Coordinates of C-alpha atoms and ligand atoms in Angstrom, one line a residue:
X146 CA 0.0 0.0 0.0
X147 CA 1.5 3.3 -0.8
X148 CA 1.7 6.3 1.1
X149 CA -1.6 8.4 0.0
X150 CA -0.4 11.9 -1.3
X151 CA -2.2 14.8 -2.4
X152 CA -1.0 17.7 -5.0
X153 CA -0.5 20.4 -3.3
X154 CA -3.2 23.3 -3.2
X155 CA -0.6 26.1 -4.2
X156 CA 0.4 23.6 -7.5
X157 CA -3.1 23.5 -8.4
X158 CA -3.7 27.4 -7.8
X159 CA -0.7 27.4 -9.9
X160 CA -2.0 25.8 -13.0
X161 CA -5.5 27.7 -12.2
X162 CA -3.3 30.8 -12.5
X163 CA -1.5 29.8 -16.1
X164 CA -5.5 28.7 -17.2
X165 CA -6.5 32.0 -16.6
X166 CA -3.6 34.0 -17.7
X167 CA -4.1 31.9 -21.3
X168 CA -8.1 32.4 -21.0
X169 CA -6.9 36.5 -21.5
X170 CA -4.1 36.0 -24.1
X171 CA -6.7 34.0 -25.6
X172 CA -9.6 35.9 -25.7
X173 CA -9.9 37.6 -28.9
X174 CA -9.6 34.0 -30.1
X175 CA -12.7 31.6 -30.7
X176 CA -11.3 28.7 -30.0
X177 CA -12.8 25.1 -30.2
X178 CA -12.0 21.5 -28.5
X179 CA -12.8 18.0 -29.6
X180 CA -12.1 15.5 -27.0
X181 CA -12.5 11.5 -28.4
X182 CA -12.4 9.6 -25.7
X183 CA -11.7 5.4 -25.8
X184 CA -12.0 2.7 -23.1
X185 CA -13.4 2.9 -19.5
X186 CA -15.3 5.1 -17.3
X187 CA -12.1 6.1 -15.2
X188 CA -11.6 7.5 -19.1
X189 CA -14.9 9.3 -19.6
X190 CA -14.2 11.1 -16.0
X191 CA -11.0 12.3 -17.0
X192 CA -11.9 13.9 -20.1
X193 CA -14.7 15.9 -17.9
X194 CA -11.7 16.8 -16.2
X195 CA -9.7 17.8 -19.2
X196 CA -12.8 19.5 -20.7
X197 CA -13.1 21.3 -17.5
X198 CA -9.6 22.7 -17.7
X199 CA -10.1 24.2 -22.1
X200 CA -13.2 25.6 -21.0
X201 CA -11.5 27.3 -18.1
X202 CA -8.6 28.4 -20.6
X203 CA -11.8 30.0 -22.9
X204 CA -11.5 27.2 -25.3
X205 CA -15.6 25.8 -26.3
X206 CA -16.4 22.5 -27.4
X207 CA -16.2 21.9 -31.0
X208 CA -18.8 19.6 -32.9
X209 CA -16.4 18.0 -35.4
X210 CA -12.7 17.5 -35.5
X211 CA -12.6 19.8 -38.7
X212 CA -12.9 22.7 -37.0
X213 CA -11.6 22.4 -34.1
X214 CA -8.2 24.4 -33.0
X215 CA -7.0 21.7 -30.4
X216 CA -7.9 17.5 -30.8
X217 CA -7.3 15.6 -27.8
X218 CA -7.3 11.3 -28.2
X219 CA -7.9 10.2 -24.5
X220 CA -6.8 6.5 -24.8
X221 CA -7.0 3.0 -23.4
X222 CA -4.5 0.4 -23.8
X223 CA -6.7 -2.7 -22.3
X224 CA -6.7 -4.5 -25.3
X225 CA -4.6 -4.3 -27.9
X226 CA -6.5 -3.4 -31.1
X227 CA -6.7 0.0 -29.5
X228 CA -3.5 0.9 -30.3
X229 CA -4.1 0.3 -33.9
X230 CA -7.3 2.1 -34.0
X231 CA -5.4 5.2 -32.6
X232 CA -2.7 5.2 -34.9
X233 CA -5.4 5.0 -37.8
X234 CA -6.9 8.2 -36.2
X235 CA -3.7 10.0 -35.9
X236 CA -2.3 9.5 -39.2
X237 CA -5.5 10.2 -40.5
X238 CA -5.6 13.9 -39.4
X239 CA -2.2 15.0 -40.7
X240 CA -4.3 16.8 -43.9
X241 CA -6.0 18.4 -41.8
X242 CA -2.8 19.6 -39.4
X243 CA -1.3 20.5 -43.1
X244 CA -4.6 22.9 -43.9
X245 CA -4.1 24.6 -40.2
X246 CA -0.8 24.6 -39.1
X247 CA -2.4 26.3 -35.7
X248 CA -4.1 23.0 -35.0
X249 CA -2.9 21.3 -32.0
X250 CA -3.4 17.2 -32.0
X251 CA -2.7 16.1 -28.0
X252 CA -2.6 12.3 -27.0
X253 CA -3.1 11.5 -23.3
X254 CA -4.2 8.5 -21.5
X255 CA -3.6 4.9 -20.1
X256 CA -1.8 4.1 -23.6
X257 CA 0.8 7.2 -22.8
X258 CA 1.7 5.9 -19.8
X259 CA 3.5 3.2 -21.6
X260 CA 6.7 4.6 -22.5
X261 CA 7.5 2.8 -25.8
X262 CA 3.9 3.5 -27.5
X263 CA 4.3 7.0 -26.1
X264 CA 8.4 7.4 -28.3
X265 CA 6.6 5.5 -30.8
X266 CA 3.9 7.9 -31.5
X267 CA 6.1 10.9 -31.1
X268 CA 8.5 9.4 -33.8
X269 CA 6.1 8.5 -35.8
X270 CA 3.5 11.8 -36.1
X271 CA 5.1 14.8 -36.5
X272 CA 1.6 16.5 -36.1
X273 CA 1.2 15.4 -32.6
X274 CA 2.7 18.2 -30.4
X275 CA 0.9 17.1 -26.9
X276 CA 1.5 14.0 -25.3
X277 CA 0.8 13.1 -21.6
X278 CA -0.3 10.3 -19.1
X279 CA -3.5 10.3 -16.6
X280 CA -1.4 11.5 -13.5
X281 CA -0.5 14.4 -14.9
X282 CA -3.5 15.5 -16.2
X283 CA -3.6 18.3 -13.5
X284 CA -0.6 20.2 -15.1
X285 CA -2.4 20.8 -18.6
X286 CA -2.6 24.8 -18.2
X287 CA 1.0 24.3 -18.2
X288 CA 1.6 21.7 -20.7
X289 CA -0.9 23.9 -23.4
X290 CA 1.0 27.1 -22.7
X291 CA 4.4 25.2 -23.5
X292 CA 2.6 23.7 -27.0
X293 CA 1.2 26.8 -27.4
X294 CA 5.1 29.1 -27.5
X295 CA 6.3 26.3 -30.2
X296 CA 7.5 23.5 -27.9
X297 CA 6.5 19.9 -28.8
X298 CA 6.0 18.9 -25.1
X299 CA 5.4 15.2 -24.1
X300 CA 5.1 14.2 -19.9
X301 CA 4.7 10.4 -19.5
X302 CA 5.9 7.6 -17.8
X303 CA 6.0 10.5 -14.2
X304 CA 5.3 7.8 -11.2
X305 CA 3.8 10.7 -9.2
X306 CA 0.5 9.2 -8.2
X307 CA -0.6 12.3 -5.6
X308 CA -4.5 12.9 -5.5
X309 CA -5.7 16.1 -7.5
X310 CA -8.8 17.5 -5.8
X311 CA -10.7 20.7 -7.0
X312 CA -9.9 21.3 -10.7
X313 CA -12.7 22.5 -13.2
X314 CA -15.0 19.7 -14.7
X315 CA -17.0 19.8 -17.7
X316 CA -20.3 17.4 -17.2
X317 CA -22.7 16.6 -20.2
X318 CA -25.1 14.7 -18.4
X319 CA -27.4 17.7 -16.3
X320 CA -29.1 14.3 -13.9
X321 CA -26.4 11.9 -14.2
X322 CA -22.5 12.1 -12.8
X323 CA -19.8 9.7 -12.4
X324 CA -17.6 10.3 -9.1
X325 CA -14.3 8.9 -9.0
X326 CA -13.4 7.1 -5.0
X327 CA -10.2 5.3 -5.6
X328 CA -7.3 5.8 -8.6
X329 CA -5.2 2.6 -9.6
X330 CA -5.7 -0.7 -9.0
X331 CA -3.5 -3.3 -6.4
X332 CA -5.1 -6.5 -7.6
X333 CA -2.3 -7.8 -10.5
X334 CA -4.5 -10.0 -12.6
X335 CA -2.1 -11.4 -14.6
X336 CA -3.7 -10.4 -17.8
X337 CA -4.6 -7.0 -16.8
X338 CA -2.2 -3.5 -17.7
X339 CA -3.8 -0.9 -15.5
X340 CA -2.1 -1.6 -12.3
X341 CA 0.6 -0.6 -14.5
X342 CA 0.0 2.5 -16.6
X343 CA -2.7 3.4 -13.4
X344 CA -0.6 2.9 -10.4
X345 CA -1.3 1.6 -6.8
X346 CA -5.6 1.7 -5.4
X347 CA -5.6 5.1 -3.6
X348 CA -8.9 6.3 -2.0
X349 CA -10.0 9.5 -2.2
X350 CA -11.2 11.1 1.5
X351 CA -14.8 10.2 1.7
X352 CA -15.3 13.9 2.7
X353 CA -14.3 15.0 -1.0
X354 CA -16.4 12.3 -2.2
X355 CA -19.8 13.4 -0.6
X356 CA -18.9 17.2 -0.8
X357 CA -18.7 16.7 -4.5
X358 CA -21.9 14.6 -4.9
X359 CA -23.7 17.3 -2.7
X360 CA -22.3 20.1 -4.9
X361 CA -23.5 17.8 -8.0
X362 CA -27.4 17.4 -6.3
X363 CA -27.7 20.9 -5.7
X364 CA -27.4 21.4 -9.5
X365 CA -30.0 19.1 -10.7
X366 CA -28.1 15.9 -10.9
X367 CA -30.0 12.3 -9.2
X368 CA -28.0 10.4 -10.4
X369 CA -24.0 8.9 -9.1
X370 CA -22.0 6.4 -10.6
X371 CA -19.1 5.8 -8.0
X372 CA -15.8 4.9 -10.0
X373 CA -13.2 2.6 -9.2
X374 CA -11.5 -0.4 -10.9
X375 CA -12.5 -2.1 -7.5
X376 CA -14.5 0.1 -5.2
X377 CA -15.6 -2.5 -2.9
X378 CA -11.8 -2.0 -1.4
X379 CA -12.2 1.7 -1.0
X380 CA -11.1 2.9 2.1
X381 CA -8.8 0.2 3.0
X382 CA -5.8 3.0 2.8
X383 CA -8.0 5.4 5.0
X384 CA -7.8 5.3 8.9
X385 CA -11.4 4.9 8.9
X386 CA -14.3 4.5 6.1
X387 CA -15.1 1.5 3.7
X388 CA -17.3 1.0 0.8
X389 CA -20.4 -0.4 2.9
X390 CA -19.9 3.4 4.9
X391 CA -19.7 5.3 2.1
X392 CA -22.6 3.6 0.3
X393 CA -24.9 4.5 3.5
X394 CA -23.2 8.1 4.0
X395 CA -24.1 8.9 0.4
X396 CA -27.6 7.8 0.3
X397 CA -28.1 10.4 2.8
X398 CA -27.7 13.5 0.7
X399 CA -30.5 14.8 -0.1
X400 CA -31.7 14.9 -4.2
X401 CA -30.3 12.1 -5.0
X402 CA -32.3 9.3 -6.2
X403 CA -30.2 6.5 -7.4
X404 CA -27.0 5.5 -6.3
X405 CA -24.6 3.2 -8.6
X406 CA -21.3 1.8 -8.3
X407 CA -18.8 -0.2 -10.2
X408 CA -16.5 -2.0 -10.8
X409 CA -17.2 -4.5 -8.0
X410 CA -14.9 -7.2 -7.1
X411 CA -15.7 -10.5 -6.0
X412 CA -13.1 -11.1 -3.8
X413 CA -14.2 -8.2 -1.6
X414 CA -17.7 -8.0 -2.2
X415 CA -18.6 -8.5 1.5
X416 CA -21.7 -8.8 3.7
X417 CA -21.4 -5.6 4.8
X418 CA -21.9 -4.3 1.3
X419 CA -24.3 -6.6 0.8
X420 CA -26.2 -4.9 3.4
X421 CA -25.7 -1.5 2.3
X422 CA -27.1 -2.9 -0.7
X423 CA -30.1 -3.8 0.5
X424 CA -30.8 -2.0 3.3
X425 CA -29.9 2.0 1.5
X426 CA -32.7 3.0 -0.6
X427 CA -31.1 4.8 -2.9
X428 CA -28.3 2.1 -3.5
X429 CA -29.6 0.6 -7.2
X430 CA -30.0 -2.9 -7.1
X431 CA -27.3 -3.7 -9.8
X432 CA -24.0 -5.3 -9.5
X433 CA -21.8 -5.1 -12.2
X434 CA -19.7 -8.5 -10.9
X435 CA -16.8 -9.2 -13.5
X436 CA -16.4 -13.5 -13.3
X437 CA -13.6 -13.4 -16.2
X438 CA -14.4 -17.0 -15.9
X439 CA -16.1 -20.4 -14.7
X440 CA -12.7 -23.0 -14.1
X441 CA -10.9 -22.6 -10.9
X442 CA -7.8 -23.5 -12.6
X443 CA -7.9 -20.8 -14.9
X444 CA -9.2 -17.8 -11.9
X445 CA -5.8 -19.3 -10.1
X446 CA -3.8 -18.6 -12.8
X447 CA -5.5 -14.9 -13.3
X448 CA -4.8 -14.0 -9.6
X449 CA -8.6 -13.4 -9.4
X450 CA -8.6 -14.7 -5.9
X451 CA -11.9 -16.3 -5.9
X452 CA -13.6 -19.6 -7.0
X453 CA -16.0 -20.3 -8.7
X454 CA -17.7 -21.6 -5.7
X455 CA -17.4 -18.3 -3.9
X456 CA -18.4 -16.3 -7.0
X457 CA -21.6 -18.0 -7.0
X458 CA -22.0 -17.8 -3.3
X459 CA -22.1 -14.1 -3.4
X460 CA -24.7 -14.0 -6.2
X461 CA -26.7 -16.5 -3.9
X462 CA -26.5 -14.0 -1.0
X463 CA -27.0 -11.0 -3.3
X464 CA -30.2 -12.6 -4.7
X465 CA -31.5 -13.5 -1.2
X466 CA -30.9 -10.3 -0.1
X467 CA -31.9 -8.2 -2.8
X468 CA -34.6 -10.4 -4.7
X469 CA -34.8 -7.9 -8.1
X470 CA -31.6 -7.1 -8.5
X471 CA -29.2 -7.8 -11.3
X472 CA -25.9 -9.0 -12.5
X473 CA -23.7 -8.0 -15.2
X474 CA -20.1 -9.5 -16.2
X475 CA -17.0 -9.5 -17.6
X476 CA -15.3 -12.6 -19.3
X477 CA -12.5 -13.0 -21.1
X478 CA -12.1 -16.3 -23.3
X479 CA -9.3 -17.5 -24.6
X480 CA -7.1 -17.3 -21.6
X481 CA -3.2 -18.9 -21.9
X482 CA -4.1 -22.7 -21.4
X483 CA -7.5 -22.5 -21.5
X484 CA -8.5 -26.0 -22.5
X485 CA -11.7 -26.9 -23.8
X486 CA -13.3 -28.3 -20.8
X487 CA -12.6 -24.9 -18.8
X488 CA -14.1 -23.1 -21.4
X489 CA -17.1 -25.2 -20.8
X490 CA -17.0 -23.9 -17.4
X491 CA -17.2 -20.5 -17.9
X492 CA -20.4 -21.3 -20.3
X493 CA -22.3 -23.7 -17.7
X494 CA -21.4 -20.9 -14.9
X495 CA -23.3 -18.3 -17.6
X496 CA -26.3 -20.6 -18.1
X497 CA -26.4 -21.0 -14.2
X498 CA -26.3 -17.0 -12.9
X499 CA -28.2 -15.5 -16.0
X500 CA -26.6 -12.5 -16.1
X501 CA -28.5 -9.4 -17.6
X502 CA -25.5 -8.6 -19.9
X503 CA -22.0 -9.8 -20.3
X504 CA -18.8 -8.3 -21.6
X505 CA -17.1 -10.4 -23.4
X506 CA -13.4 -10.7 -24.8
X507 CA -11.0 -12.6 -26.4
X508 CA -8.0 -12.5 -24.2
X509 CA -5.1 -9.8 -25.2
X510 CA -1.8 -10.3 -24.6
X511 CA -0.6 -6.9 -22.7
X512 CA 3.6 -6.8 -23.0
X513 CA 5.0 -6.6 -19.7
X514 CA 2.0 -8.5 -17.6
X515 CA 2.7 -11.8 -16.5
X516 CA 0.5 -14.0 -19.0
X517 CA 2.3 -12.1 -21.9
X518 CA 4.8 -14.5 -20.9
X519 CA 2.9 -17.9 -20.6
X520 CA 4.1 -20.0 -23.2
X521 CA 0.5 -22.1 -23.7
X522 CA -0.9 -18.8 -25.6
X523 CA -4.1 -19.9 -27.6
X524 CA -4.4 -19.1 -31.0
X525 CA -6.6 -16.7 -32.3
X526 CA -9.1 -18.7 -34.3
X527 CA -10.2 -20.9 -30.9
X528 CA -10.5 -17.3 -29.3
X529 CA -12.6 -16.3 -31.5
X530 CA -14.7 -19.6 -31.9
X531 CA -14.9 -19.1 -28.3
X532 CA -15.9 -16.0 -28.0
X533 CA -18.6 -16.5 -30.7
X534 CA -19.9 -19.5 -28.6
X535 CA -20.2 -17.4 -25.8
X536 CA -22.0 -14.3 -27.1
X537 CA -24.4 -16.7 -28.8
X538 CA -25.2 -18.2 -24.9
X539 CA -25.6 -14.9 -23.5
X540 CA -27.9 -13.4 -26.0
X541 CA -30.2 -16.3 -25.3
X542 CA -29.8 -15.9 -22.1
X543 CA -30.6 -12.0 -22.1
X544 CA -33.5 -12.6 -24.2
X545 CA -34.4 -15.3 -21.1
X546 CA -34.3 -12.3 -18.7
X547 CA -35.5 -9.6 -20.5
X548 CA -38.9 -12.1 -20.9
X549 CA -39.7 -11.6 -16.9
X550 CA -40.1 -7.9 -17.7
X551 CA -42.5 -8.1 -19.7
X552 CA -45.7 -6.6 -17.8
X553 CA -43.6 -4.9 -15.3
X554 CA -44.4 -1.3 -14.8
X555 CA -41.6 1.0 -13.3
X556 CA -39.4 3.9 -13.5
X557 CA -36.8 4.9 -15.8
X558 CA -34.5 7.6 -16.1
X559 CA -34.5 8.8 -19.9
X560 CA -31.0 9.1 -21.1
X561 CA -31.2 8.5 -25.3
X562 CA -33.8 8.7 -28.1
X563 CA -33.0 7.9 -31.9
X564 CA -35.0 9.6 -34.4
X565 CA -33.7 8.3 -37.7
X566 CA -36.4 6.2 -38.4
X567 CA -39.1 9.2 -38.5
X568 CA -40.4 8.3 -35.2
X569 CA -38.7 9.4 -31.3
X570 CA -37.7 6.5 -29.8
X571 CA -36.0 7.7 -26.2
X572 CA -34.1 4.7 -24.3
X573 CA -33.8 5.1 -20.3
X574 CA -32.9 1.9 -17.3
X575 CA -34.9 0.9 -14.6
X576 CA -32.9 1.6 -11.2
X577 CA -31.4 -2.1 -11.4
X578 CA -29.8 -1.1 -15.0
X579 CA -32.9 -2.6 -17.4
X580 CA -32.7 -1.0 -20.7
X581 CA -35.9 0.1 -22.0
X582 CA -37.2 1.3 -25.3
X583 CA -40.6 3.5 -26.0
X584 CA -41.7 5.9 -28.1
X585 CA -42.0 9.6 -26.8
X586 CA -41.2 13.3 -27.0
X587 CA -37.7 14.7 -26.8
X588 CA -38.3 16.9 -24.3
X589 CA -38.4 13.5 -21.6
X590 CA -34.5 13.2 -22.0
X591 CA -32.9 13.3 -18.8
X592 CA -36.8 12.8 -17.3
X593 CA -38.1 10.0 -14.6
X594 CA -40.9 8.3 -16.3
X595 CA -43.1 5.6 -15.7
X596 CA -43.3 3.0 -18.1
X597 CA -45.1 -0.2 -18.9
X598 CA -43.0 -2.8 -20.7
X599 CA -45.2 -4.3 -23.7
X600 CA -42.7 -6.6 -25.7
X601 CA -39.3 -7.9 -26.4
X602 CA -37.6 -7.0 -29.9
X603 CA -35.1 -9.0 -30.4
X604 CA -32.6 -8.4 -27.2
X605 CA -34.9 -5.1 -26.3
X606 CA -37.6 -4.4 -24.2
X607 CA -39.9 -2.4 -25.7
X608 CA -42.2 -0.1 -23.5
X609 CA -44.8 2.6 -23.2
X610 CA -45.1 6.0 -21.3
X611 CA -48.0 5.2 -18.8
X612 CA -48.6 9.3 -17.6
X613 CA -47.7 12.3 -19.4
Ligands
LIG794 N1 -11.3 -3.6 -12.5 C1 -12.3 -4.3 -13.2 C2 -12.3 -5.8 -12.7 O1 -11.5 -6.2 -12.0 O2 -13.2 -6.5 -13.1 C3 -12.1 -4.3 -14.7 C4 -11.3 -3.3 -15.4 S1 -10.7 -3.7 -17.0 C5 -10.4 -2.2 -17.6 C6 -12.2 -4.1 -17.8 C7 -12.3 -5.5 -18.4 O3 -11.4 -5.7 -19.5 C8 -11.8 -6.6 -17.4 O4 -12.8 -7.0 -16.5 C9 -11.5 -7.8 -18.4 O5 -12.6 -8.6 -18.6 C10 -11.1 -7.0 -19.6 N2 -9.6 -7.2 -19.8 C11 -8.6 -6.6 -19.1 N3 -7.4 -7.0 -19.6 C12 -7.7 -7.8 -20.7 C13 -6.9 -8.4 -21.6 N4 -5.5 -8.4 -21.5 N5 -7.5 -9.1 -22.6 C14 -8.8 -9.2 -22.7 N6 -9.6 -8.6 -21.8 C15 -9.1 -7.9 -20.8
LIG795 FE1 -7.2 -5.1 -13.9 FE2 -7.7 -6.9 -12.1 FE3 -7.3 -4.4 -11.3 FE4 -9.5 -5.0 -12.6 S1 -8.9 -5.8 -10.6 S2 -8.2 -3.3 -13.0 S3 -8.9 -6.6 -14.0 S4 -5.8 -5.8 -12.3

């Protein structure tokens, strides 16, 4: 466990003071942002961040790359077609860097935090003047107002893992909010990078937490997602505080409605969470519960530090518990020496939770994690048979749980519509994360509404409004 650390409130005055002194050299400018972000939620929070800090400097979201003055790739380096896809969207906007030589193209990210891709990119695209990784992400005033006298300025690889609290965010959402409570991960799955490019698990003080989430109410928002890569260990670098005590501190503040959390880990997914759970009303009654897979073999030789046994014992509990509440997954096929028969496993321990949804991958090999290095790698056509084989159970087995919904009447929080087809279709989830379609008016995004489920469409439930 490392040391917790904070930057320091002077350093971040600091780079306040170099946003604002840009905001005024900048201001008979109109200049525009386009922020693309790839990969997690821990991604989609940072890039609030990082639109927090342009707008600050006077800089206004752009609604297309081609006009904006400053192109940020936030990456993710989980998998490794990302990479690829990246470099594809690099190269692709030297024409446009050619056009407007002003145009600043910035990289930042998980995938910078590796130092080779990070010299690789550099050497590679000239256009790119901005490179940096997540733990810096506090020092962009300063890192701009380099690019911006002439200096191709890259900052990666820094292990400076101090907590930044109070910088400028930039939310879309005007009901819903993600909340970061711990950075980095301690776990070392052996197939996994982030401990790596994201450092050790810190928590953040729980005090920041709900002060931010009662700054977020009083503007509208009902809505909290609380980020972590595992947040049931929050607090366990704090004198005092846990996840269970920060689930029922939260649902005290006032305005807010529903209360989500992920990712969950099954190793520390304890009673006392369990409770909180089920005993907070606010707490939504969802668990997104990554399995990565069914053989105890292969969880041994993840590090996962959990059986299969034990994983399905804490859906058991969850279920008794909580008696409407859902599961989601993660799995990963395809793992080194993954024989057929454990495969099997991870497809009979689908059929026997019925999970709502599952991620699925085809393992990745990550260079520098531990199962990079196994030599019983499997090839890529049994991955992908695999990974086929799997989707096709889980579809069947979403269209098995989406069928109990059918009748049920409930709430949902509007948060998309589609309109292509002539007619508003708005899409919103039920408190324990059920998707549902309907047709309806525009002006219900971001609205609670009640709604009647009618039918399934293929893997959708389709609904209707029941009050105006
Ligand atoms: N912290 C979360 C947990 O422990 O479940 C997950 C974080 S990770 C960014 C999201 C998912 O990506 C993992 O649950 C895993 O299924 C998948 N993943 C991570 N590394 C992978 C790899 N090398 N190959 C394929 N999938 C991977
Ligand atoms: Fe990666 Fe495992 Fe940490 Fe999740 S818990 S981020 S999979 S190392």
């Amino acid at each position: 466990m490392i040391e917790r650390s904070y930057i320091s409130q002077e350093e971040i005055n600091r780079q306040m003071a170099v946003a604002d002194r840009l905001n005024t050299e900048l201001a008979d400018r109109c200049l525009l942002y386009y922020v693309e972000t790839f990969g997690c939620q821990m991604n989609v929070r940072d890039s609030e961040t990082i639109r927090g800090i342009l707008e600050r400097i006077g800089y206004h979201e752009s609604p297309d790359k081609e006009h904006a003055d400053f192109i940020l790739f936030n990456t993710c380096c989980v998998r490794e077609h990302a990479e690829k896809r990246l470099m594809g969207n690099i190269g692709s906007l030297k024409d446009l860097k050619d056009e407007k030589p002003s145009l600043i193209i910035a990289v930042c990210g998980c995938m910078m935090q590796q130092k080779d891709v990070a010299k690789r990119l550099l050497r590679r695209f000239p256009h790119v003047s901005l490179i940096f990784g997540p733990n810096v992400l506090f020092r962009l005033p300063e890192m701009l107002a380099s690019v911006l006298e002439g200096h191709r300025t890259a900052v990666t690889s820094e292990e400076n893992y101090a907590i930044a609290e109070g910088l400028p965010q930039f939310r879309d959402n005007p009901r819903s909010a993600f909340v970061n409570i711990t950075f980095g991960c301690n776990n070392f799955c052996t197939y996994c990078i982030v401990p790596y490019v994201r450092g050790p698990e810190r928590s953040r003080e729980m005090s920041d937490i709900l002060s931010e989430i009662e700054s977020l109410t009083l503007s509208g928002v009902t809505e909290i997602t609380l980020l972590g890569q595992n947040v049931n260990s929050y607090g366990k670098d704090l004198p005092e505080g846990s996840f269970s005590r920060l689930l029922n501190e939260a649902n005290k503040i006032p305005g807010l409605k529903r209360l989500r959390f992920m990712t969950s880990h099954p190793k520390d997914l304890s009673d006392d969470v369990i409770r909180a759970i089920a005993e907070n009303d606010q707490v939504c009654h969802h668990v997104h519960l990554p399995v990565q897979s069914g053989s105890n073999a292969i969880l041994k030789k993840m590090n996962r530090k959990y059986t299969r046994e034990q994983y399905l014992e804490t859906i058991c509990k969850l279920r008794k518990a909580v008696p409407d509440i859902e599961f989601t997954t993660d799995i990963i096929v395809g793992f080194p020496g993954e024989t057929e028969e454990q495969f099997q496993e991870t497809l009979s321990l689908v059929d026997e939770v019925g999970f709502a949804a599952a991620f699925t991958f085809a393992y990745s090999p990550r260079a520098g994690t531990p199962a990079a290095k196994m030599s019983d790698q499997i090839p890529e056509s049994v991955k992908k048979r695999r990974l086929s084989e799997l989707n096709a159970l889980q579809s069947k087995k979403t269209v098995e749980n989406n069928a109990k919904y059918v009748g049920v009447e409930d709430v949902l929080l509007v948060e998309g519509y589609d309109d292509r087809s002539g007619e508003t279709i708005l899409h919103g989830k039920f408190q324990n994360f059920k998707m549902v379609y309907f047709p309806g008016k525009k002006d219900l995004m971001n609205q609670y509404v009640l709604v009647r489920v009618l039918s399934l469409k293929n893997n959708s439930l389709i609904g209707e409004q029941i009050n105006e």
